[in-house]
mmCIF file of C-alpha atoms and ligand atoms in Angstrom:
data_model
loop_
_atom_site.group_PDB
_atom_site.id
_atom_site.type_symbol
_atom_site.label_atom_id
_atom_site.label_comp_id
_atom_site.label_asym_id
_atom_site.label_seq_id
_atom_site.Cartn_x
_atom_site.Cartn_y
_atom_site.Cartn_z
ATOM 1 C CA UNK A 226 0.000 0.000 0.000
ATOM 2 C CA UNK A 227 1.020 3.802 -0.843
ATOM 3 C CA UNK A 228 0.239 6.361 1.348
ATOM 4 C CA UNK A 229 0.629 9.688 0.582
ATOM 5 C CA UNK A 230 0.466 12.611 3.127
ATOM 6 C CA UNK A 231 -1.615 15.061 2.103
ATOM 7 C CA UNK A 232 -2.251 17.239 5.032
ATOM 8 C CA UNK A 233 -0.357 15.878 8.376
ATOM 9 C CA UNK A 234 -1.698 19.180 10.415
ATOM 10 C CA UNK A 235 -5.081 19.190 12.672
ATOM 11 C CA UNK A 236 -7.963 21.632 12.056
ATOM 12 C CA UNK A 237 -6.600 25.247 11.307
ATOM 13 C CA UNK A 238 -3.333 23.871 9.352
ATOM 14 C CA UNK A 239 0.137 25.270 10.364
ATOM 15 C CA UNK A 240 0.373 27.895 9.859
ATOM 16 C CA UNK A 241 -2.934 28.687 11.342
ATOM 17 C CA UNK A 242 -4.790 31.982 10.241
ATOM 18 C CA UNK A 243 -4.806 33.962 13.522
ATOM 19 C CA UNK A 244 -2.475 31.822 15.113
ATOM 20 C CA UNK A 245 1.044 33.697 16.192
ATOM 21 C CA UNK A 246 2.855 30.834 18.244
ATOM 22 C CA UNK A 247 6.233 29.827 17.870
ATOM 23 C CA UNK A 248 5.729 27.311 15.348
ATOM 24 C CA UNK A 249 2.970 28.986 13.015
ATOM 25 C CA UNK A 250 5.699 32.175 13.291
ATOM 26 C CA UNK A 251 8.375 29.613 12.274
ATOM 27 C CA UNK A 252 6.222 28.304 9.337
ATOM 28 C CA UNK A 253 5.223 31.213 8.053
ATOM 29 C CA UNK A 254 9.068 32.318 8.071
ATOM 30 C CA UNK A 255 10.108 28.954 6.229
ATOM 31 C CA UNK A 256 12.159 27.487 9.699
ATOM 32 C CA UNK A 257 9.900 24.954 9.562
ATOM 33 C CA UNK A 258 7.369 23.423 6.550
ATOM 34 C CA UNK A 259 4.087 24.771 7.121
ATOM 35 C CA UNK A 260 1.830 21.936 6.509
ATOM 36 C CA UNK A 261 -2.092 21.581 5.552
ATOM 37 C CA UNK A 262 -5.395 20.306 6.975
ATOM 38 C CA UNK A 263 -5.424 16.547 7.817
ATOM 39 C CA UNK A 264 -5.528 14.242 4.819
ATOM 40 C CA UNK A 265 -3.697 10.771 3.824
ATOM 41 C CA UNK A 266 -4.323 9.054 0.798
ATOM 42 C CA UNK A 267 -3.762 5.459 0.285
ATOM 43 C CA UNK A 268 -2.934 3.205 -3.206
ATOM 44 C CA UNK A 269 -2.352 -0.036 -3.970
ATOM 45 C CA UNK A 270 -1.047 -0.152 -7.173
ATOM 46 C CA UNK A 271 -0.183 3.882 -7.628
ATOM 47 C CA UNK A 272 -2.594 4.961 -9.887
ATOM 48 C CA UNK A 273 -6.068 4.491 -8.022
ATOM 49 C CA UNK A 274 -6.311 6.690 -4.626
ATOM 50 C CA UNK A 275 -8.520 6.539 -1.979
ATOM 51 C CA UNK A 276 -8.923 9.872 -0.159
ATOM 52 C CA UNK A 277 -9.209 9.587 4.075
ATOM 53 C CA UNK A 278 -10.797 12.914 5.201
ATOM 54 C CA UNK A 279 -11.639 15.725 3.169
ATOM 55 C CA UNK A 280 -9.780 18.549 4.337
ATOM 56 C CA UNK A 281 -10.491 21.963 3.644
ATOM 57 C CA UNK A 282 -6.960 22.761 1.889
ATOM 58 C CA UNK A 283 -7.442 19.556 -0.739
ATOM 59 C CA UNK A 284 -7.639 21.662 -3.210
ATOM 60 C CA UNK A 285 -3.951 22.954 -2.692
ATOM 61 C CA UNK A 286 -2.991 19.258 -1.372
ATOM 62 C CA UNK A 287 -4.528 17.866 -4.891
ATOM 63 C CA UNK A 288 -2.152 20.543 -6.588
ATOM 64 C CA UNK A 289 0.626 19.950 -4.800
ATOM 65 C CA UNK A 290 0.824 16.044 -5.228
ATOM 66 C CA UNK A 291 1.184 15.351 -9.194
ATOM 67 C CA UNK A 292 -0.263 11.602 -8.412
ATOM 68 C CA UNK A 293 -4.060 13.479 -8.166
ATOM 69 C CA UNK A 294 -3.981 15.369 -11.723
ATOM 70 C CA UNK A 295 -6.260 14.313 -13.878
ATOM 71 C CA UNK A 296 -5.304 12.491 -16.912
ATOM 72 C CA UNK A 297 -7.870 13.547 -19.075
ATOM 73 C CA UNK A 298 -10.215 16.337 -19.813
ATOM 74 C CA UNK A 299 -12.475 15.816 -16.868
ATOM 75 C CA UNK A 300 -10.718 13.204 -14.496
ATOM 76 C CA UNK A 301 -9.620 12.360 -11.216
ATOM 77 C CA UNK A 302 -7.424 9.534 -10.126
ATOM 78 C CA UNK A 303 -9.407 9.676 -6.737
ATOM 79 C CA UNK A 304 -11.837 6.933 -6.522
ATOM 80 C CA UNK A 305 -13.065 7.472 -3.599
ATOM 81 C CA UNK A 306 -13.193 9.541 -0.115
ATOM 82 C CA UNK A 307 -13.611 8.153 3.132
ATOM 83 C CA UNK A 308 -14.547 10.230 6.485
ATOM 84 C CA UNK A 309 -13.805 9.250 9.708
ATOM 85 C CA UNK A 310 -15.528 11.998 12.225
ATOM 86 C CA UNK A 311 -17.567 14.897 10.793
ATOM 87 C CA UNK A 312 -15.283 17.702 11.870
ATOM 88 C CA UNK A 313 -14.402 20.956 9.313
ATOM 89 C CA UNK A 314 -11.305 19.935 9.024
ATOM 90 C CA UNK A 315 -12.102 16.573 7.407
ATOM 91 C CA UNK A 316 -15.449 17.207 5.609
ATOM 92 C CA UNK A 317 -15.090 20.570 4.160
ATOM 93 C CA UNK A 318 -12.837 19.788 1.562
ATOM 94 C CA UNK A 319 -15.944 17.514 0.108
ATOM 95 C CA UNK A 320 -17.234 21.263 -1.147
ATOM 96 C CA UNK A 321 -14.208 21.597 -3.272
ATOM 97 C CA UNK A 322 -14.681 18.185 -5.015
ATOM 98 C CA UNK A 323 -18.485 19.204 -6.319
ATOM 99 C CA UNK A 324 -17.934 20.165 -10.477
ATOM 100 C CA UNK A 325 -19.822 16.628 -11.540
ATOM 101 C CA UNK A 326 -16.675 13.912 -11.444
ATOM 102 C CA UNK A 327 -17.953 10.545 -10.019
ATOM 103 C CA UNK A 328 -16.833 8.918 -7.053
ATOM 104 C CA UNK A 329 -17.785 7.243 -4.114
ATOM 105 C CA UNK A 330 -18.085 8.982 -0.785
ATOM 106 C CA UNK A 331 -17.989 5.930 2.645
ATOM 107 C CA UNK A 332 -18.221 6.883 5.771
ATOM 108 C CA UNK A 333 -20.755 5.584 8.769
ATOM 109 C CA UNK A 334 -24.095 6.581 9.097
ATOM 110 C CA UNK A 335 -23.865 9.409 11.493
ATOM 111 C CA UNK A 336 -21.162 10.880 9.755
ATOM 112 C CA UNK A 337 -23.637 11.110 6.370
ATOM 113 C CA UNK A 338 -26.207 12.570 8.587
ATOM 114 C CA UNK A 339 -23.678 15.135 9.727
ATOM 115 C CA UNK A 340 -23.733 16.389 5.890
ATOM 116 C CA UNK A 341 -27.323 15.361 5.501
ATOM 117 C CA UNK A 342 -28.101 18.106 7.849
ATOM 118 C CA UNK A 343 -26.080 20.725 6.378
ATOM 119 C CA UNK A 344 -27.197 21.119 2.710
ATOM 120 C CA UNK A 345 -24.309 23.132 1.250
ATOM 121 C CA UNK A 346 -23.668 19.341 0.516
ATOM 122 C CA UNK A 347 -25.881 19.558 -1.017
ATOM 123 C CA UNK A 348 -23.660 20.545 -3.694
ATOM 124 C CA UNK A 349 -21.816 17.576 -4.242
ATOM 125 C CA UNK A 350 -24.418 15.886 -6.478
ATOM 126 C CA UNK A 351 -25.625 12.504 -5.103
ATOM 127 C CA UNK A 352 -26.154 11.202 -8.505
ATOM 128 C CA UNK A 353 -22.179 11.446 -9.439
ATOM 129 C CA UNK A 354 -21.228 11.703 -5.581
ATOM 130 C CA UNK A 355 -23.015 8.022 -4.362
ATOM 131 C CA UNK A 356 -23.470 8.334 0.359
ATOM 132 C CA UNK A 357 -22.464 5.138 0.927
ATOM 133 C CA UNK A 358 -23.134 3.871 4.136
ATOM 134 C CA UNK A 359 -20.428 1.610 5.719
ATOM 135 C CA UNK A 360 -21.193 -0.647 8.955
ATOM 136 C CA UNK A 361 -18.948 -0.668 11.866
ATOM 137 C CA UNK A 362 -16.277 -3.677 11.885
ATOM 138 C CA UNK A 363 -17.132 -4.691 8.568
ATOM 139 C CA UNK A 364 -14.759 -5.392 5.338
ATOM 140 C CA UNK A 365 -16.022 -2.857 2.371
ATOM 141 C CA UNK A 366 -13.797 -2.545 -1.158
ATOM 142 C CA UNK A 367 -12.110 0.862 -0.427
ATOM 143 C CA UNK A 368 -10.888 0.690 -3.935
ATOM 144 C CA UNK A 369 -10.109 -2.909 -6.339
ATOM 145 C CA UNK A 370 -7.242 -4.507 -3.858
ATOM 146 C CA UNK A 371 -7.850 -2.184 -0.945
ATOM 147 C CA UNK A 372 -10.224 -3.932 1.743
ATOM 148 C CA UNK A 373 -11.367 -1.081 4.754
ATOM 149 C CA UNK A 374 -13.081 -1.668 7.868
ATOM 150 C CA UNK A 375 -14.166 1.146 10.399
ATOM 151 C CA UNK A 376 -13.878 0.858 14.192
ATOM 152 C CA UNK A 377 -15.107 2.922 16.742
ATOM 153 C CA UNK A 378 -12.613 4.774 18.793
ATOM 154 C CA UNK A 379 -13.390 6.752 21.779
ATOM 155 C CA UNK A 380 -14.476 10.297 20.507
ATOM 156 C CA UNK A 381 -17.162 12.937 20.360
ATOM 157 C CA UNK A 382 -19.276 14.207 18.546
ATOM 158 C CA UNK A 383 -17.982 17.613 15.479
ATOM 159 C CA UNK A 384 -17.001 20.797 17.567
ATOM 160 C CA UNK A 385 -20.205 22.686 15.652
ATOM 161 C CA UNK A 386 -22.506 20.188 16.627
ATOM 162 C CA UNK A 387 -21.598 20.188 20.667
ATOM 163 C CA UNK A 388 -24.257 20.712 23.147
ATOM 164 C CA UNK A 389 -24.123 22.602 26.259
ATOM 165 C CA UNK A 390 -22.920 18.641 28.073
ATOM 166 C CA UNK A 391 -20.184 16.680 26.108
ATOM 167 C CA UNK A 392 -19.321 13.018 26.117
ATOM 168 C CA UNK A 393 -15.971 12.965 25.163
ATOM 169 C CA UNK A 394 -15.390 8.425 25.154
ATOM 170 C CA UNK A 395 -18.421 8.099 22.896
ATOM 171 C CA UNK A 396 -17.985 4.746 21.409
ATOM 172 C CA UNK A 397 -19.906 4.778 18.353
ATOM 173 C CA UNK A 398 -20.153 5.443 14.547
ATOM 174 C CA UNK A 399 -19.668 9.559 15.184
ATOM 175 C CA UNK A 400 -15.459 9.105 15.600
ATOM 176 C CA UNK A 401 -14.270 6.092 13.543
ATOM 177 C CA UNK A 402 -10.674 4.381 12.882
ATOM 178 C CA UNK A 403 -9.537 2.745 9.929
ATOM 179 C CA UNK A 404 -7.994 -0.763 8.930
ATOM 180 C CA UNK A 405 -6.881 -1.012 5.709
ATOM 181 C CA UNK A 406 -5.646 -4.507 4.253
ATOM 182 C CA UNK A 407 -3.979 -4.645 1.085
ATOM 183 C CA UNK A 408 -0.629 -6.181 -0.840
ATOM 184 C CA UNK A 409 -0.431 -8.313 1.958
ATOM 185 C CA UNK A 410 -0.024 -5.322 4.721
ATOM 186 C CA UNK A 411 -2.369 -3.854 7.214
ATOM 187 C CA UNK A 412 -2.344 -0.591 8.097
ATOM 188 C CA UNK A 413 -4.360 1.489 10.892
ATOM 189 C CA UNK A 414 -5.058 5.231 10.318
ATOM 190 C CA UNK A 415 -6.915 7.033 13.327
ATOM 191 C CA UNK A 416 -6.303 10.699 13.232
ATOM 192 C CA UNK A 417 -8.712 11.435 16.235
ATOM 193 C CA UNK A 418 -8.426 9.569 19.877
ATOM 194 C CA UNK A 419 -9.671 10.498 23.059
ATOM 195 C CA UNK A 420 -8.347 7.170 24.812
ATOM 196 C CA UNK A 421 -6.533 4.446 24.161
ATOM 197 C CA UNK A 422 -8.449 1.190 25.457
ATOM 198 C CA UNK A 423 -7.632 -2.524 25.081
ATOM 199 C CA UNK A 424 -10.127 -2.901 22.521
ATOM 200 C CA UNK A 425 -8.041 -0.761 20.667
ATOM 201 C CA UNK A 426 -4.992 -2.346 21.671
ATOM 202 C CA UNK A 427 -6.393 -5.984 20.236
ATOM 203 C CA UNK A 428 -7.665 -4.348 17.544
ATOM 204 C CA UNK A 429 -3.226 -3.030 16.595
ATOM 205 C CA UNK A 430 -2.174 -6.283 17.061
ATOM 206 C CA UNK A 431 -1.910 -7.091 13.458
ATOM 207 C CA UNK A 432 -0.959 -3.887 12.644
ATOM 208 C CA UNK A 433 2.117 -3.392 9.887
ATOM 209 C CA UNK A 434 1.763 0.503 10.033
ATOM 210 C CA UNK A 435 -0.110 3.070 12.380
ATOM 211 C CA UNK A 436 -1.053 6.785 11.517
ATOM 212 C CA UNK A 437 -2.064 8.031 15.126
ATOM 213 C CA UNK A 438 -3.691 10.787 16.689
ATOM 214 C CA UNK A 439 -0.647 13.512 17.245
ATOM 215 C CA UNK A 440 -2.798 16.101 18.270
ATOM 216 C CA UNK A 441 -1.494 17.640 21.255
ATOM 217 C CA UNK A 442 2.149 17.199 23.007
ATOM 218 C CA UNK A 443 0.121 17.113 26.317
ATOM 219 C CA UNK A 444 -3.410 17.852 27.391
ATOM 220 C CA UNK A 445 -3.177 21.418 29.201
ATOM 221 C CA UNK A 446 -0.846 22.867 26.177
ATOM 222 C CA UNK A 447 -3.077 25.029 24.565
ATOM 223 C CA UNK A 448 -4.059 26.510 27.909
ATOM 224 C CA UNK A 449 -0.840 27.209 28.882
ATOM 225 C CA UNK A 450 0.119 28.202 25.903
ATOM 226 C CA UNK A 451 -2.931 30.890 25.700
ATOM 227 C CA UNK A 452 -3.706 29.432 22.931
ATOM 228 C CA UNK A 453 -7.279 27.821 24.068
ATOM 229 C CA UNK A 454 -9.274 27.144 27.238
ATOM 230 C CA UNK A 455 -9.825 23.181 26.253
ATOM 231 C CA UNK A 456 -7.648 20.270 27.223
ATOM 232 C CA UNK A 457 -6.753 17.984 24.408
ATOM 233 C CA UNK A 458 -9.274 15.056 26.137
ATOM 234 C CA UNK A 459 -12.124 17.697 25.853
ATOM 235 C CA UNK A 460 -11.070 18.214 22.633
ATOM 236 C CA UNK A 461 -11.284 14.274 21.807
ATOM 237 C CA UNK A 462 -7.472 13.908 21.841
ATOM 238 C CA UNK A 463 -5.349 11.825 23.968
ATOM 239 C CA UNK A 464 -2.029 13.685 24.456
ATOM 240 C CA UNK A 465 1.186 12.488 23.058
ATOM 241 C CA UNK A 466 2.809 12.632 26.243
ATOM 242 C CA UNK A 467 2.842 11.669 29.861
ATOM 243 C CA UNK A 468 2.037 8.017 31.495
ATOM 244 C CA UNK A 469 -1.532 7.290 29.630
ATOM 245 C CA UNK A 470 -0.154 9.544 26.003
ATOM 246 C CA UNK A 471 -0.144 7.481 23.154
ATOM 247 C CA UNK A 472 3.544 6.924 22.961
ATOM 248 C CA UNK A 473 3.613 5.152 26.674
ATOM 249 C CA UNK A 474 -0.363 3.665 25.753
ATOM 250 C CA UNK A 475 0.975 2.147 22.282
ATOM 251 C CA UNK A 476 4.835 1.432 22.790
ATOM 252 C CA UNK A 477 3.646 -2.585 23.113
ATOM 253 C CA UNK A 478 2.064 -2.096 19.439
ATOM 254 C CA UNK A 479 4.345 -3.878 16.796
ATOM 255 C CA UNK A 480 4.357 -1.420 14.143
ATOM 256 C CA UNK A 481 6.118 1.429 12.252
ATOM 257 C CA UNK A 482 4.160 4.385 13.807
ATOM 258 C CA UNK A 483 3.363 7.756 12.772
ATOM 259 C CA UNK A 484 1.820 10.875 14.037
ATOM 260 C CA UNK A 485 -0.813 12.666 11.829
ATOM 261 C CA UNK A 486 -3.301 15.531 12.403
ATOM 262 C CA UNK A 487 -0.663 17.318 14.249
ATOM 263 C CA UNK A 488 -1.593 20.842 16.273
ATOM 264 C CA UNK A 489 -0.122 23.776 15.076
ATOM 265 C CA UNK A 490 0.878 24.282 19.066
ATOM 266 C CA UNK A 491 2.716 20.979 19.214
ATOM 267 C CA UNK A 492 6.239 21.475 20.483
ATOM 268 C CA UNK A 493 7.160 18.036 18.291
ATOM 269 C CA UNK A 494 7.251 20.206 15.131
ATOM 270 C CA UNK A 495 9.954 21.958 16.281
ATOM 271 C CA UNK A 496 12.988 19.514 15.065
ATOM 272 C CA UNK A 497 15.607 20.298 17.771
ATOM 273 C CA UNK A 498 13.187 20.513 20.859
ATOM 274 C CA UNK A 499 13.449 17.347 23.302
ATOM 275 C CA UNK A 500 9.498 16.786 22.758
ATOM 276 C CA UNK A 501 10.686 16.098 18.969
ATOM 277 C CA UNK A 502 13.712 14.141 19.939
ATOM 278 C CA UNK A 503 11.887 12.139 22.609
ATOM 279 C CA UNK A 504 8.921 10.816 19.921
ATOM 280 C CA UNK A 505 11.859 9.861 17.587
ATOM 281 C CA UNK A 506 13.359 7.548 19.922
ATOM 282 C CA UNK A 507 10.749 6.249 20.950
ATOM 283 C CA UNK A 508 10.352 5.073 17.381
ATOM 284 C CA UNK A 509 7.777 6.951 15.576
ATOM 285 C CA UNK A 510 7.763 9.438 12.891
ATOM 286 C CA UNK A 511 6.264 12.696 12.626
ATOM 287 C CA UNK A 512 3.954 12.788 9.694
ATOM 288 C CA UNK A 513 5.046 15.758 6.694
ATOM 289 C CA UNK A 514 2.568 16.984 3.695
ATOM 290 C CA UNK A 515 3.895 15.136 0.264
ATOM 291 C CA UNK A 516 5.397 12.545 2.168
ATOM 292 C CA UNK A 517 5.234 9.115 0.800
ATOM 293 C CA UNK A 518 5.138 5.999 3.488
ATOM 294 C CA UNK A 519 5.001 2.611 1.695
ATOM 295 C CA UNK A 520 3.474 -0.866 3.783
HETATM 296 C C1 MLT B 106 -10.516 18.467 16.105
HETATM 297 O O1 MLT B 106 -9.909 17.541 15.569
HETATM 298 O O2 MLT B 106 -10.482 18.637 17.330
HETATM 299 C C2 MLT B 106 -11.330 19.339 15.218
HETATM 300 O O3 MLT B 106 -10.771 19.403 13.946
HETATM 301 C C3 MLT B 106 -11.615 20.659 15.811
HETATM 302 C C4 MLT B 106 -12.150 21.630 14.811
HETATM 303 O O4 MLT B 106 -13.091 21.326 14.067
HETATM 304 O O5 MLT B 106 -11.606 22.744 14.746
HETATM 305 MN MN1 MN B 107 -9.489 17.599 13.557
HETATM 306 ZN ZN1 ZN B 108 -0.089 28.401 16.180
#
């Protein structure tokens, strides 16, 4: 399986609009890449792609990466797009894909109803746009060779859609992980988190590659860092960090690992801090737009 990184950044991309913290200073200086809303697209044989999350910069991301030109008059080499929670940042992008070229939208049931409910999707026409509906723990053909299966991970329901009491371990169809099987690899991508349970443990084991939740360094950084009043678990992200982050919560899991949907706050981006050094070692990668990770 290819994957391709199209956006490795969380909502509001680095650097972020109104954002003036060290690292969306350093991006928009060049010190460091800025990087796009959170996308990965996977292949198996190169020419076919699957789409995981629509983000609102796929426009630029579908520029930027030559393997998503068309190669014809009207044409797309995407296939399909796959959602896994119905946040901006991974459902807007669906807006820029209207302009009548076919392909097949999956995601659970609750996430459709998420756009169902907001008819400026209205847009995307459902005769060359088919809603499929996809089932909790159940294989689906992503693409021809690419098997999928959603699980639930512990998550919440999209930011716009909170009420005035939030469950933040919903386990359910609103905040879904992926398992993709294909040339003989498996590969896990779950960009959103809010816990790490066993079930989700069992569920690595046969893991050959995970793209993880990289959120947030730890939970209290974007209030310390002025930045926000939320912790990361409020927000639906388990932090990086600390005795119950992912890196201590996953170290048993068996896999080449690597952080996506990446805050622009995260002290990780910053590639001679000990927060980056300290992920390295412990064997995972930090996810970059364009990059290309092969399984
Ligand atoms: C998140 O992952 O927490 C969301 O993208 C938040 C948002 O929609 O801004
Ligand atoms: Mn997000
Ligand atoms: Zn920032």
């Amino acid at each position: 399986m290819h994957f391709l990184v199209l956006g490795a950044s969380a909502g509001g991309g680095l650097p972020q609009w109104n954002c003036g913290c060290r690292n969306c200073e350093d991006a928009r200086k060049g010190v460091i890449p800025p990087s796009g809303q959170s996308s990965l697209a996977v292949s198996v044989d190169g020419e076919h792609w699957s789409v995981l999350n629509a983000s609102p910069d796929i426009r630029q991301q579908m520029l930027d990466n030559t393997q998503l030109h068309p190669r014809a008059l009207r044409d797309t080499p995407v296939q399909s797009v796959l959602l896994t929670n119905g946040d901006i940042d991974h459902i807007a992008g669906l807006l820029s894909l209207r302009e009548q070229t076919p392909f097949t939208l999956f995601a659970t049931q609750d996430i459709l109803d998420v756009l169902s409910a907001n008819r400026v999707f209205d847009a995307l026409s459902r005769d060359k746009v088919g809603r499929n509906p996809i089932a909790l723990d159940t294989d689906f053909t992503l693409q021809d060779g690419l098997s999928a299966r959603i699980f639930a991970v512990p998550g919440k329901v999209p930011l716009f859609m909170e009420g005035e009491t939030v469950q933040t371990d919903l386990i359910g169809e609103q905040t879904v992980g992926v398992r993709l099987a294909g040339s003989g690899k498996v590969a896990y991508y779950v960009p959103g988190c809010a816990q790490v349970t066993d079930t989700l443990l069992a569920q690595f084991a046969d893991a050959d590659l995970l793209f993880f939740d990289g959120t947030l360094w730890d939970d209290d950084e974007m209030i310390r860092s002025g930045t926000g009043i939320k912790t990361g678990r409020r927000m639906g992200h388990i932090p990086v960090s600390g005795p119950d982050g992912s890196v201590a919560m996953l170290a048993g899991v068996d896999a080449a690992k690597v952080f996506i949907h990446i805050n622009n706050t995260n002290p990780i981006l910053q590639p001679d801090g000990p927060e980056h050094a300290f992920v390295l070692d412990a064997g995972w990668r930090i996810a970059r737009d364009g990059q290309e990770i092969v399984a």
